[in-house]
Structure formats: C-alpha cells, structure tokens
Coordinates of C-alpha atoms and ligand atoms in Angstrom, one line a residue:
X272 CA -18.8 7.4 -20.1
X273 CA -21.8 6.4 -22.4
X274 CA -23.1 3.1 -22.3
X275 CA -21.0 1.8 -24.6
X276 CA -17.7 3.8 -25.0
X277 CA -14.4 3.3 -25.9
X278 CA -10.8 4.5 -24.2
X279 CA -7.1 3.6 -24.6
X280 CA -6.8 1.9 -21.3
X281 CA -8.9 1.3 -18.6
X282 CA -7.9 1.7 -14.8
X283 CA -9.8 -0.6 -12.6
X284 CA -9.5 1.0 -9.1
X285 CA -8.8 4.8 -7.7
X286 CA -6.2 3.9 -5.2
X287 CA -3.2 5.4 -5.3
X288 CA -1.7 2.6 -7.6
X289 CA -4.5 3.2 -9.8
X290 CA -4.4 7.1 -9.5
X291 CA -0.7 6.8 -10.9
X292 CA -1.3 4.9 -13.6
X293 CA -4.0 7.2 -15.0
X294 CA -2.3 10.3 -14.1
X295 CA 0.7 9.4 -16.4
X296 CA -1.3 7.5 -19.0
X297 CA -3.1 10.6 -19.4
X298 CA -0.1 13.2 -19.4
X299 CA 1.6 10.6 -22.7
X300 CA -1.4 11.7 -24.2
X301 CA -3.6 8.4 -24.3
X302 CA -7.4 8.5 -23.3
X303 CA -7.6 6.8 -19.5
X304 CA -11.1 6.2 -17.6
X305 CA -10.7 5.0 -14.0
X306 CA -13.4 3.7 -12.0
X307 CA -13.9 2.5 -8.9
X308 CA -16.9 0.9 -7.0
X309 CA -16.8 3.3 -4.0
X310 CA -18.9 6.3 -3.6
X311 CA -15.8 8.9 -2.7
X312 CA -12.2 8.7 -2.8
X313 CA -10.8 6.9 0.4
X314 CA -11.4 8.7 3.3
X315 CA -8.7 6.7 5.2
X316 CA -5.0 7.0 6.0
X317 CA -3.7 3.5 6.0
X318 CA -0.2 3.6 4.3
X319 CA 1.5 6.8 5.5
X320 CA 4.5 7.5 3.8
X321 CA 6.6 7.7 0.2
X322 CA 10.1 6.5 -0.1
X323 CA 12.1 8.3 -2.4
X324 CA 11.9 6.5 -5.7
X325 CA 7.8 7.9 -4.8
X326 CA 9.0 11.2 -4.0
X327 CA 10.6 11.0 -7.8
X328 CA 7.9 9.9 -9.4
X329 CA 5.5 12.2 -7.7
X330 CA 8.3 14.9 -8.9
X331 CA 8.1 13.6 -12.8
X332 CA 4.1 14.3 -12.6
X333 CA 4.7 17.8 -11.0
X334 CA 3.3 16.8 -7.8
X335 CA 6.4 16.5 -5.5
X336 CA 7.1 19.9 -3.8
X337 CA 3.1 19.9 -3.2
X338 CA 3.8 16.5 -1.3
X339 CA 6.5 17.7 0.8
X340 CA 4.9 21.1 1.9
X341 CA 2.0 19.1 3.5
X342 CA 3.9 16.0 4.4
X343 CA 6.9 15.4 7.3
X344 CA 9.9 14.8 6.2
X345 CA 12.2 11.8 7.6
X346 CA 15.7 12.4 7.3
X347 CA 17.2 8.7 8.8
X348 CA 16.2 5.1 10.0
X349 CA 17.1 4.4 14.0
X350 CA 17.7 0.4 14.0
X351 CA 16.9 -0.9 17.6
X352 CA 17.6 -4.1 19.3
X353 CA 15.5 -4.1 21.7
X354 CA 16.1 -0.8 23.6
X355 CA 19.5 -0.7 22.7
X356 CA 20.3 2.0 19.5
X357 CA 22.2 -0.3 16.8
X358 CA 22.4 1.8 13.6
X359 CA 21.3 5.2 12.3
X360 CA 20.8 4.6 8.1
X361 CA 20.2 7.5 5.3
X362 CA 17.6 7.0 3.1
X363 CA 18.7 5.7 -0.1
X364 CA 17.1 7.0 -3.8
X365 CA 17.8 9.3 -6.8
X366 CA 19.1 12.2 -6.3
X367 CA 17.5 15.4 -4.7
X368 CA 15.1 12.5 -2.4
X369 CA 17.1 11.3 -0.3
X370 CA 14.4 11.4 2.6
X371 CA 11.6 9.6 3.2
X372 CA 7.8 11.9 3.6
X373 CA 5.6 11.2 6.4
X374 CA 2.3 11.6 3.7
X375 CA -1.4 10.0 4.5
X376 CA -2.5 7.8 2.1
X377 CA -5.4 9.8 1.9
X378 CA -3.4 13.1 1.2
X379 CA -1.9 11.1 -1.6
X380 CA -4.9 9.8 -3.3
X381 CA -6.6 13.6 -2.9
X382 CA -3.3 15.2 -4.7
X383 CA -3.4 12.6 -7.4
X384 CA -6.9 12.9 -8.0
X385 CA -7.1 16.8 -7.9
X386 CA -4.0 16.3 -10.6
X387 CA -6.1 14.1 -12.7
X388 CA -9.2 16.4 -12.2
X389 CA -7.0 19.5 -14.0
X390 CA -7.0 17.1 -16.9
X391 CA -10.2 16.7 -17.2
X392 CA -10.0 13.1 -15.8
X393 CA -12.8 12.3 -13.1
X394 CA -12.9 9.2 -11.2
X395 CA -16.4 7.5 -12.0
X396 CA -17.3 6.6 -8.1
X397 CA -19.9 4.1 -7.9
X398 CA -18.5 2.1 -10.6
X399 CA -18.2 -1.5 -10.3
X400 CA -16.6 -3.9 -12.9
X401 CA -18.2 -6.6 -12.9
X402 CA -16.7 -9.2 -15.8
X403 CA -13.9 -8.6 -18.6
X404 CA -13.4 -10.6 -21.9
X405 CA -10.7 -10.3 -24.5
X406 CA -11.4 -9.8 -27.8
X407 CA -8.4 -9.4 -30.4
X408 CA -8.1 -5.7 -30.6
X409 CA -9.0 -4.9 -26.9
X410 CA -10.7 -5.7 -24.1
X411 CA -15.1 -5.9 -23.3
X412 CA -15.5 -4.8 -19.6
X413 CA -19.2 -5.2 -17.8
X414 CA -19.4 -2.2 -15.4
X415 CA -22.3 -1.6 -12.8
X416 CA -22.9 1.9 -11.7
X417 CA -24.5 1.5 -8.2
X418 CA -26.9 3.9 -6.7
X419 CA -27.9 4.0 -3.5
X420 CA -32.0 3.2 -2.7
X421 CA -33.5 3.7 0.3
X422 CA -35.6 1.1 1.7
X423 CA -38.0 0.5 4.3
X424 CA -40.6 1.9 6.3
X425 CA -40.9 1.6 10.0
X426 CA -36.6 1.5 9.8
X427 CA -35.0 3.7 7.1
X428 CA -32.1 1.5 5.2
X429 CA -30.0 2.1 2.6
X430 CA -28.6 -0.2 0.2
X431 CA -26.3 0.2 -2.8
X432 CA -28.4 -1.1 -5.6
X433 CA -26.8 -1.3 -9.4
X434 CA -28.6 1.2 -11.7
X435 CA -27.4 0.6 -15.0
X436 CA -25.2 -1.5 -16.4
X437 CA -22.2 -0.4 -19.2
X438 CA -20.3 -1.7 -21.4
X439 CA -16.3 -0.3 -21.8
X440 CA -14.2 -0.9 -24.8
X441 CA -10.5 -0.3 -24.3
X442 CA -7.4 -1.4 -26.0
X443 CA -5.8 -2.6 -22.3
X444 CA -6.5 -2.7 -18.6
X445 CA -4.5 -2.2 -15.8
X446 CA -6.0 -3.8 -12.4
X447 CA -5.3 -1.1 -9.9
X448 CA -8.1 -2.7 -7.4
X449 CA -6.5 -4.1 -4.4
X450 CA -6.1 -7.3 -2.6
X451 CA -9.9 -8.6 -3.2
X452 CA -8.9 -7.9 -7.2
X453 CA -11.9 -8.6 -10.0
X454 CA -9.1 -8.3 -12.7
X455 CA -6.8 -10.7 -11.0
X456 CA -10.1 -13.4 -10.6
X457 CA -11.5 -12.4 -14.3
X458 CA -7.6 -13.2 -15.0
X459 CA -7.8 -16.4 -13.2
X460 CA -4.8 -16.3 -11.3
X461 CA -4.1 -17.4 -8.4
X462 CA -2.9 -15.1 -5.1
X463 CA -1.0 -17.4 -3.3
X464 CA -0.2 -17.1 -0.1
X465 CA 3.7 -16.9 0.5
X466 CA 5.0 -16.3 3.5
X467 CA 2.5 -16.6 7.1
X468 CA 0.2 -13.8 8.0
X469 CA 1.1 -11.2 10.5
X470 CA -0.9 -9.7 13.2
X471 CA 0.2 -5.9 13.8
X472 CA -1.3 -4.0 16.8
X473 CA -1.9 -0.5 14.9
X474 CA -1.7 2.7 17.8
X475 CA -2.3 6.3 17.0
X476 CA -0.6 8.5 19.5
X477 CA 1.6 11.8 20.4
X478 CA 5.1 11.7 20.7
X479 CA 8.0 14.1 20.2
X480 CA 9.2 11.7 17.2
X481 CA 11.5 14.1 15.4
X482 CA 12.8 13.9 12.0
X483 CA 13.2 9.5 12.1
X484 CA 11.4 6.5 11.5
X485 CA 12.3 4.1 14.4
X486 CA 12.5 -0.5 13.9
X487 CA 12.7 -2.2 16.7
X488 CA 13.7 -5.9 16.7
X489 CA 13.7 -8.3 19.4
X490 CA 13.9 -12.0 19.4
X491 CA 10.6 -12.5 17.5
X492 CA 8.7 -9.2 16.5
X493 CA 9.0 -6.0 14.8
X494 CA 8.2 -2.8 15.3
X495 CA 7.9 0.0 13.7
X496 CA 7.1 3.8 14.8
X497 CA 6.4 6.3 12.3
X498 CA 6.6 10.2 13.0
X499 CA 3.1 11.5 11.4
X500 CA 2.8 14.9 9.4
X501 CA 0.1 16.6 12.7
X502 CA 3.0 16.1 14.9
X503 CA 1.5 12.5 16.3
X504 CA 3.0 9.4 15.6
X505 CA 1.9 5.5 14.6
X506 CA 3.4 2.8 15.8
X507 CA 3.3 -0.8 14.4
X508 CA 3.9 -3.8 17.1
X509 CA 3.8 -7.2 15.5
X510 CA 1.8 -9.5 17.9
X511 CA 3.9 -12.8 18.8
X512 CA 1.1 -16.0 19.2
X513 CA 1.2 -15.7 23.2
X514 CA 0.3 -11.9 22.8
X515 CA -2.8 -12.3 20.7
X516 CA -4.7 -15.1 22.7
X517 CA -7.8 -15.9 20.9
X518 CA -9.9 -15.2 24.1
X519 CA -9.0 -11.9 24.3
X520 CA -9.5 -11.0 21.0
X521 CA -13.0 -12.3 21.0
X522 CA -14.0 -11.2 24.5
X523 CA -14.7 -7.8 23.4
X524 CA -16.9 -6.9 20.7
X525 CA -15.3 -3.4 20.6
X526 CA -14.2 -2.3 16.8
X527 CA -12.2 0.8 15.6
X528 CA -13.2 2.3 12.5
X529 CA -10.9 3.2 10.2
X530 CA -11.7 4.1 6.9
X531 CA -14.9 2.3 5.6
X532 CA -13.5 -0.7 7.9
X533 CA -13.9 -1.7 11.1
X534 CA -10.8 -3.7 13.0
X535 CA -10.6 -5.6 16.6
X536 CA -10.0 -2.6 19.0
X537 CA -6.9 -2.7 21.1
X538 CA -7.4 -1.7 24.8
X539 CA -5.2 1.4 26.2
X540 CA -3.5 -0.3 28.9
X541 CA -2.3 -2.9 26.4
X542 CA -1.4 -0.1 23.7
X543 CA 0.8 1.5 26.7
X544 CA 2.1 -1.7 28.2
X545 CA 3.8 -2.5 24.3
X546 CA 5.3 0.3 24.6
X547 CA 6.7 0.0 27.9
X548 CA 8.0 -3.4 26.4
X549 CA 9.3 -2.9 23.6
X550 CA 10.4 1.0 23.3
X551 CA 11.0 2.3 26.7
X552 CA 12.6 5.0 25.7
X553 CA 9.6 6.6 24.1
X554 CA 7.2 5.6 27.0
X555 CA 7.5 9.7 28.3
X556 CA 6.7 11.1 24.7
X557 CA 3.4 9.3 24.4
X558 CA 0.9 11.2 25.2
X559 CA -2.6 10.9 24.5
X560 CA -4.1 7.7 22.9
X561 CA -5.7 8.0 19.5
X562 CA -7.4 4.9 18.0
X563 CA -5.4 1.6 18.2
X564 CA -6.3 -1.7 16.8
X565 CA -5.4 -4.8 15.3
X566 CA -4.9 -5.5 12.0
X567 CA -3.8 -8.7 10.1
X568 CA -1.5 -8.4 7.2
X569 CA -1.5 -11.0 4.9
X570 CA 1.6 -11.6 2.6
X571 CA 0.8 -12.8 -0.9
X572 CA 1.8 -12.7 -4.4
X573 CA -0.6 -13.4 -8.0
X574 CA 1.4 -16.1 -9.8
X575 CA 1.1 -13.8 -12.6
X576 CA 0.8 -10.0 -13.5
X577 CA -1.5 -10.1 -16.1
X578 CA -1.6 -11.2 -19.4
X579 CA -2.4 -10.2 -23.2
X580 CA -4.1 -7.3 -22.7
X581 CA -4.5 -7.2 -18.8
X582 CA -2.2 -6.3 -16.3
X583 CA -2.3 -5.9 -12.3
X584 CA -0.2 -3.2 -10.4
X585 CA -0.3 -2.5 -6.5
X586 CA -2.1 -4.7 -3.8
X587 CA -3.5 -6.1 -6.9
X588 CA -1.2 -8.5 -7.0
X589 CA 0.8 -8.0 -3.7
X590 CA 0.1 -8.0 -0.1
X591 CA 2.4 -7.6 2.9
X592 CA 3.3 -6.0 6.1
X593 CA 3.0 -2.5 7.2
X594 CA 6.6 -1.7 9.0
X595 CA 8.3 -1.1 5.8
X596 CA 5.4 0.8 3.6
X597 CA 6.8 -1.1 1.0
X598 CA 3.6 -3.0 -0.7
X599 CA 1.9 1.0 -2.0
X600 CA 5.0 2.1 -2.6
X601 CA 6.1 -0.8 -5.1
X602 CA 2.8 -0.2 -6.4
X603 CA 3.4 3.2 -7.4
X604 CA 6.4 2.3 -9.0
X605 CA 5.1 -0.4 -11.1
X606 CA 1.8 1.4 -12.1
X607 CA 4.5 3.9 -13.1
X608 CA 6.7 1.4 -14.9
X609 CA 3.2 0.0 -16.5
X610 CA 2.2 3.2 -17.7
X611 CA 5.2 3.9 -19.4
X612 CA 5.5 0.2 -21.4
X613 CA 1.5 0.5 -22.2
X614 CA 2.4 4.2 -23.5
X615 CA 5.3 2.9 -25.8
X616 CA 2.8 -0.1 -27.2
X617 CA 0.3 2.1 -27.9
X618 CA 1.9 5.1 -29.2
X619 CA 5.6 4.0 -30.0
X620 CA 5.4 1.0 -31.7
X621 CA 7.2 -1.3 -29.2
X622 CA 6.0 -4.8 -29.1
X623 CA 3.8 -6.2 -26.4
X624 CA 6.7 -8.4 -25.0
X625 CA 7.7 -5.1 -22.9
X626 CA 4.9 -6.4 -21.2
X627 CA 5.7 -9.5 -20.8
X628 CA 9.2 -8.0 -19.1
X629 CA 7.0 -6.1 -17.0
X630 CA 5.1 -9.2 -15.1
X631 CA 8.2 -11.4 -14.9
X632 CA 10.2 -8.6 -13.4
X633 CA 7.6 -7.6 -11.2
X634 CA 7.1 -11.1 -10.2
X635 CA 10.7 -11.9 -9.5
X636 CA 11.1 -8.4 -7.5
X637 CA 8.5 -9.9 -5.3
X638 CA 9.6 -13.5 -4.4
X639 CA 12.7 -12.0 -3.6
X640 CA 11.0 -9.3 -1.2
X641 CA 8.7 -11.7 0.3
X642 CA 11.8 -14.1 1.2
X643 CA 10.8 -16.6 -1.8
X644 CA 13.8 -16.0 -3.5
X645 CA 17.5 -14.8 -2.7
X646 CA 17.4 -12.9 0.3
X647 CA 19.7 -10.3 2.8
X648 CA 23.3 -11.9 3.0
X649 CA 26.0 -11.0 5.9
X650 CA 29.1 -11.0 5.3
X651 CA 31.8 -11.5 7.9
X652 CA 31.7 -8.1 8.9
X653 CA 27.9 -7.7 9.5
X654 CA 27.4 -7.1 13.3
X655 CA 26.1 -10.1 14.6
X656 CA 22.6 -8.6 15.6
X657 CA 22.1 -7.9 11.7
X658 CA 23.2 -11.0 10.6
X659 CA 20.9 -12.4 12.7
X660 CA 18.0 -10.8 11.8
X661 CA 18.7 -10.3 8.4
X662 CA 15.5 -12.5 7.1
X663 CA 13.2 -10.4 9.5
X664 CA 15.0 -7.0 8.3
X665 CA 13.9 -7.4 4.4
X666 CA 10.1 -6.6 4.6
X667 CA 10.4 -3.5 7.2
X668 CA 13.0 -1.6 5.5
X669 CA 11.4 1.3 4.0
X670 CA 12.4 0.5 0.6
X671 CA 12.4 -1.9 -2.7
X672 CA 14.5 -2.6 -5.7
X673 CA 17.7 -0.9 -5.9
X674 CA 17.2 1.7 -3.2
X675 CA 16.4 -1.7 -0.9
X676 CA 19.9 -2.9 -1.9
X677 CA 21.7 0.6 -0.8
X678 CA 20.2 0.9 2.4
X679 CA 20.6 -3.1 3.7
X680 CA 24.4 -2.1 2.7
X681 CA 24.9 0.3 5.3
X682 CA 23.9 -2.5 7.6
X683 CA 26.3 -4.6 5.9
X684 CA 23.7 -6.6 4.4
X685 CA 24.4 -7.9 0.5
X686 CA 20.9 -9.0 -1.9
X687 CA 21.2 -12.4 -3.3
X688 CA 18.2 -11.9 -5.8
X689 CA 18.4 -15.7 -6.0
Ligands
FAD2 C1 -6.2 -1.2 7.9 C2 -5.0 -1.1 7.0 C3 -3.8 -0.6 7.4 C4 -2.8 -0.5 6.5 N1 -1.6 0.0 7.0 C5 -0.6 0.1 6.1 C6 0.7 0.6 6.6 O1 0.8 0.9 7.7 N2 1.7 0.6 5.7 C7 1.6 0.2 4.4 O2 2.5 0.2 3.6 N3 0.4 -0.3 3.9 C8 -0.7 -0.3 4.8 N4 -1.9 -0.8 4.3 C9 -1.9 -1.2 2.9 C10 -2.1 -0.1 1.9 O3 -3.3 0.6 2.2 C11 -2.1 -0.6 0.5 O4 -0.8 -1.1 0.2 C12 -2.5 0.4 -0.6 O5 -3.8 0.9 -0.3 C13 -2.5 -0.3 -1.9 O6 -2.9 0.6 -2.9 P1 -3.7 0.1 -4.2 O7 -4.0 1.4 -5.0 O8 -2.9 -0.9 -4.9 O9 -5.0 -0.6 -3.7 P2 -6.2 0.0 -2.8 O10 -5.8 1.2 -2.1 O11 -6.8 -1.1 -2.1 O12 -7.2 0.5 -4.0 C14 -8.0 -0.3 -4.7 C15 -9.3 0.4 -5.2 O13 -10.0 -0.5 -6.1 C16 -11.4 -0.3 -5.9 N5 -12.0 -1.6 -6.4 C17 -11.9 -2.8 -5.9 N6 -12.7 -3.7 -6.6 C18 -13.3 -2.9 -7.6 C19 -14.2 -3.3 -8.7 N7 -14.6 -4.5 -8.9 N8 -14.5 -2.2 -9.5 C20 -14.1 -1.0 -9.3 N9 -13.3 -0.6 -8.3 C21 -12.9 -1.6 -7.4 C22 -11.5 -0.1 -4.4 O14 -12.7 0.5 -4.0 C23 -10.2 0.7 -4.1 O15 -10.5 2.1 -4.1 C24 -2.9 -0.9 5.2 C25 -4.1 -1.4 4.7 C26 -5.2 -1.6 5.6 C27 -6.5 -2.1 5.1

C-alpha cells in the first residue's frame, strides 16, 4: 500500500469474517486490501467449529477438504435435560456437509490467510483505520500503521506508537472488525443491546467425547460441550446469578490468558463441581484440567448494516452466545453473501439496492435469532421438554437460516420469522 493508493474494496479487519470476504472478492477478480491493527494473525482459538453451510463455502473457495483433514468431525447433536438423553439430531446443510467440524478459530483464520497469501493478498498487520468519509465515487479511509518503540531506561517498555499515517481510496468497505467496530462508529450506528448478557464459565479439558456435540438444559442454563480436534474437549456452562456471586469473582485476582486477552480465572474444584452438576455422565471422561474461565457474552445487534458504500459483516454488527457457534459462522456467511452482491455492483452491473437487500435481510435474520422477532413454535406434538425450552433452544443450536429451521424440526420445533 502507498500512501495514497486506491483498491476496489477495502476489508477492515483480518478475522475470519474479514478473511472471507477478501478471499472471495479477490478470486471474482476485484482488487481487495485488508488490514487489521494487530501485529499477527490471532493467535487464539475462541470459536471452534464450522456448520455446514461454512463447510460449503469453505468448499466453494477450495479450502474444505483441507478443513476437514485437520479438523474433527461431528456427526450428531445429543439434547439433554438435565442428565436425562432427550434427542439425538443430524446436522442439517447442503449436500455432501451434513456434519458439523470441530475447527480452531485460529486454524481457520491461518487457512484463509495462507489462501489469500497464494494470491498475492497479504494482510497489512499493524494497520489501524482510524476515520472514513464518503465521497461520491468511493470511500477516503485514514489508516495508521503502528510501530512498536521502545521506551525507557531503568525499565524497558514497549509501546505501539503510529508511524505513518495513509490515506486508502476504495470504491466500498466492508467492516469485518469485530464487536468494538470503527466502521460501525464512523457509520454512526448504534449496537443496541437486545437480549441480557450471558456469563459462560469456559473449561478446557480431556474427555472421551466421540463423534457429538452435547446441550444440556436444565431449568435455567445451558450447556454446551464441544469435542475438540487434539482429542480434548470444551465445555460451555452458562452461570445462573446465584452461581457467579460478585465476591467470588473479585476475590481473586487470578486471570487466564487467552489470546491477547485475559478473563476472570475459574478455580478447578468449581470447573469439576459443574460438571458433577450438570453432566454426570461425563464426570469419569474428564481428565486433566486445561485453562477455564469466565467469559461474558454480550448479545447485540447494529440497527443497521451499513450504508451507501459501507457495509458490516460478522461481530461487526452481531454479538451472542457461544453454545451454538452461531455469531462467526453467520458471519462467514454474510461476508460471503456481501462479497458476492459487492462483486455483481462492481463488475455486473447490478444496482446498489442488492445492497440494500443485504442489510435488511441480514438484519431481520438477526432479530429473529436473537428472539426479537418470530421465534421456535411447538406444535401439539413437541415433547413437552422442547416446547418448554424452545426460547432457550434458538441461540445454542449449531446453526442459522434455513439449516436452523431443518434441525429445530427434528425437535418438532416450527420458525415463526415474525
Ligand atoms: C473469549 C472469547 C471466547 C469466544 N468463544 C466463542 C465460542 O465458544 N463460540 C463462538 O461462536 N464464538 C466465540 N467467540 C466469538 C468469536 O470469536 C467471534 O464470533 C468471531 O471472532 C467473529 O469474527 P469476526 O471476524 O467477525 O471478528 P473478529 O474475530 O473480532 O475480528 C475482527 C478483527 O478486526 C481487527 N480490528 C478491529 N478494529 C480495527 C481497526 N480499527 N482497524 C483495523 N483492524 C481492526 C481486530 O484486530 C480483529 O483481528 C468468543 C470470543 C471471545 C472473545
């Protein structure tokens, strides 16, 4: 990038929303620069696995059976009350992915970005945008590239300090930069918050898991345990307000790192005494403890996805709970369905209300999935533990759109899309 350069479309943000978006922009044939104001790619594995309308996608940009040799694959969905085994569901999707992949969002990201490397594509680390404007043939975006000084003379410090500042030209963006978005605030838009925040007690462990990813229900909390690719498995327990006193949460000052972040450490004994709890029947397949903490999920939605010539994709413009995996994964799917629309206004002379489309389908997919709009409907067939629990099912079934639909059927559950 020069100081003052010009692309087709600008990807704010090397997540894997971001990384999609470029990848496909790039194999249409339009010119893509991504940046993104950290120094590597993520070394983190928060979200950790691909439904199959992500196993698809990754298949239309030749990455799929790559995915699947390094990933685990989950055949079925076990649906626990409590410790009692209430339903068994297939995975739902187009054909030839019917599964979902145990896959580290980090493995993701690194198989994207290779991808985009072959292209000649490099992410620009270090790269912070720092303002946009519209003009009437693109878009003006301020971007800092940071370097790191070190300061200091009796105590060595570092600090990331900006080292130049550039200016991008480029006919559209697509905000691809997480829940703290710049695009979204440059936008204006507000992320409302939608539905309350949940508090999930995160524990890395062993664990015979086999080929399924296990929900648990019980009168007020979810949980979810997924099987990971090294043969260990995560589990997810939502915290209930008794369970998460404030005292005990500040008591210690103990953190676990993950990532570049640092979360409220959960003891072991607690870690073991959920389990006990809530899955008894996996108590014996534990094994040793990896990291555990807690994490709190907030569930928003931007009351817009863009506009003109910026648009958001991903936690950009979405936030919700883990169990389900279903905020990355919607965001793969929309940076997808983004780069596709962008691709036919820039190269096959469709007008810029496919955009349009895009945000108010996008929008309206998401107050129905964050129980805004519509919701899961029983019938007078659906067993009364489903129909019960039908509102707390929605965000923690490992799937969105259509696919969502299929797989709440085979628990007799119909979507009202409201
Ligand atoms: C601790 C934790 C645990 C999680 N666990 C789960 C889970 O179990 N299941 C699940 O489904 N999801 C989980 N998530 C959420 C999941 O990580 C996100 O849904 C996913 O990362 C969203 O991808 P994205 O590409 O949209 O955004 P991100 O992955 O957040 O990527 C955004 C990128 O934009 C960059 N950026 C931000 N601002 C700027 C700027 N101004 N200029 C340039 N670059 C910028 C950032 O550096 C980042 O690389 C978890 C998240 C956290 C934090």
């Amino acid at each position: 990038m020069s100081s003052d350069s010009r692309t087709d479309v600008l990807v704010v943000g090397a997540g894997p929303t971001g990384l999609v978006a470029a990848l496909q922009l790039s194999q249409a044939g339009l010119a893509v620069e991504v940046i993104d104001e950290e120094w590597r790619p993520a070394g983190h594995s928060y979200a950790l696995a691909l439904h199959p309308r992500s196993l698809a996608l990754l298949d239309r940009l030749g990455l799929a059976a790559e995915a699947v040799r390094v990933g685990r694959r989950l055949e079925a969905v076990d649906v626990y009350e409590g410790a009692r085994l209430e339903a068994t569901l297939r995975p739902e999707g187009p054909e030839g992915f019917r599964f979902l992949l145990a896959l580290p969002q980090s493995a993701l990201e690194d198989l994207l970005a290779r991808r985009l490397a072959d292209r000649g594509i490099r992410v620009r680390w270090n790269h912070r945008l720092a303002g946009l404007e519209e003009g009437g043939d693109g878009v003006v975006a301020k971007v800092h590239r940071l370097e790191k000084e070190s300061t200091g003379y009796a105590v060595a410090h570092t600090e990331w300090v900006i080292d130049k500042e550039l200016v991008l030209r480029a006919a559209f963006v697509v905000g691809a930069d997480g829940h703290r978005s710049l695009v979204r605030r440059a936008l204006g838009t507000p992320f409302e918050e939608v539905a309350r925040s949940q508090v999930f007690a995160v524990v890395e462990c062993g664990g015979a898991a086999g080929d399924k990813m296990r929900l648990v229900l019980d009168e007020a909390t979810v949980s979810a345990l997924w099987p990971l690719p090294d043969g260990r498995s995560r589990w997810s327990f939502e915290l209930d307000a008794p369970e998460v006193s404030a005292e005990d949460r500040f008591k210690s000052r103990l953190t676990t790192r993950m990532g570049e972040r640092h979360f409220p450490h959960l003891d072991e004994a607690r870690a073991r005494e959920l389990v006990r709890r809530r899955a008894p029947w996996f108590e014996k397949d534990m094994g040793e403890l990896g990291w555990s903490a807690e994490v709190r999920f907030e569930r928003r939605l931007a009351s817009s996805f863009g506009r003109g010539r910026v648009w958001l994709a991903g936690d950009a413009a979405h936030l919700t709970g883990p169990a389900g995996m279903q905020s990355m994964n919607a965001g793969l799917d929309e940076a997808s369905d983004l780069a596709s629309r962008l691709r036919g206004v820039l190269r096959g002379g469709e007008s810029a209300a496919t955009l349009e489309s895009y945000g108010g389908e996008r929008r309206a997919a998401w107050e129905f999935q964050l129980g805004r709009r519509g919701g899961l409907r029983p019938d007078g067939r659906t067993p009364p533990f489903v129909a019960a629990n039908a509102a707390r099912l929605l965000p923690c079934l490992p799937a969105t759109g259509e696919d969502l639909a299929a797989l709440a059927g085979h628990l007799g559950l119909a979507v009202d899309r409201g």
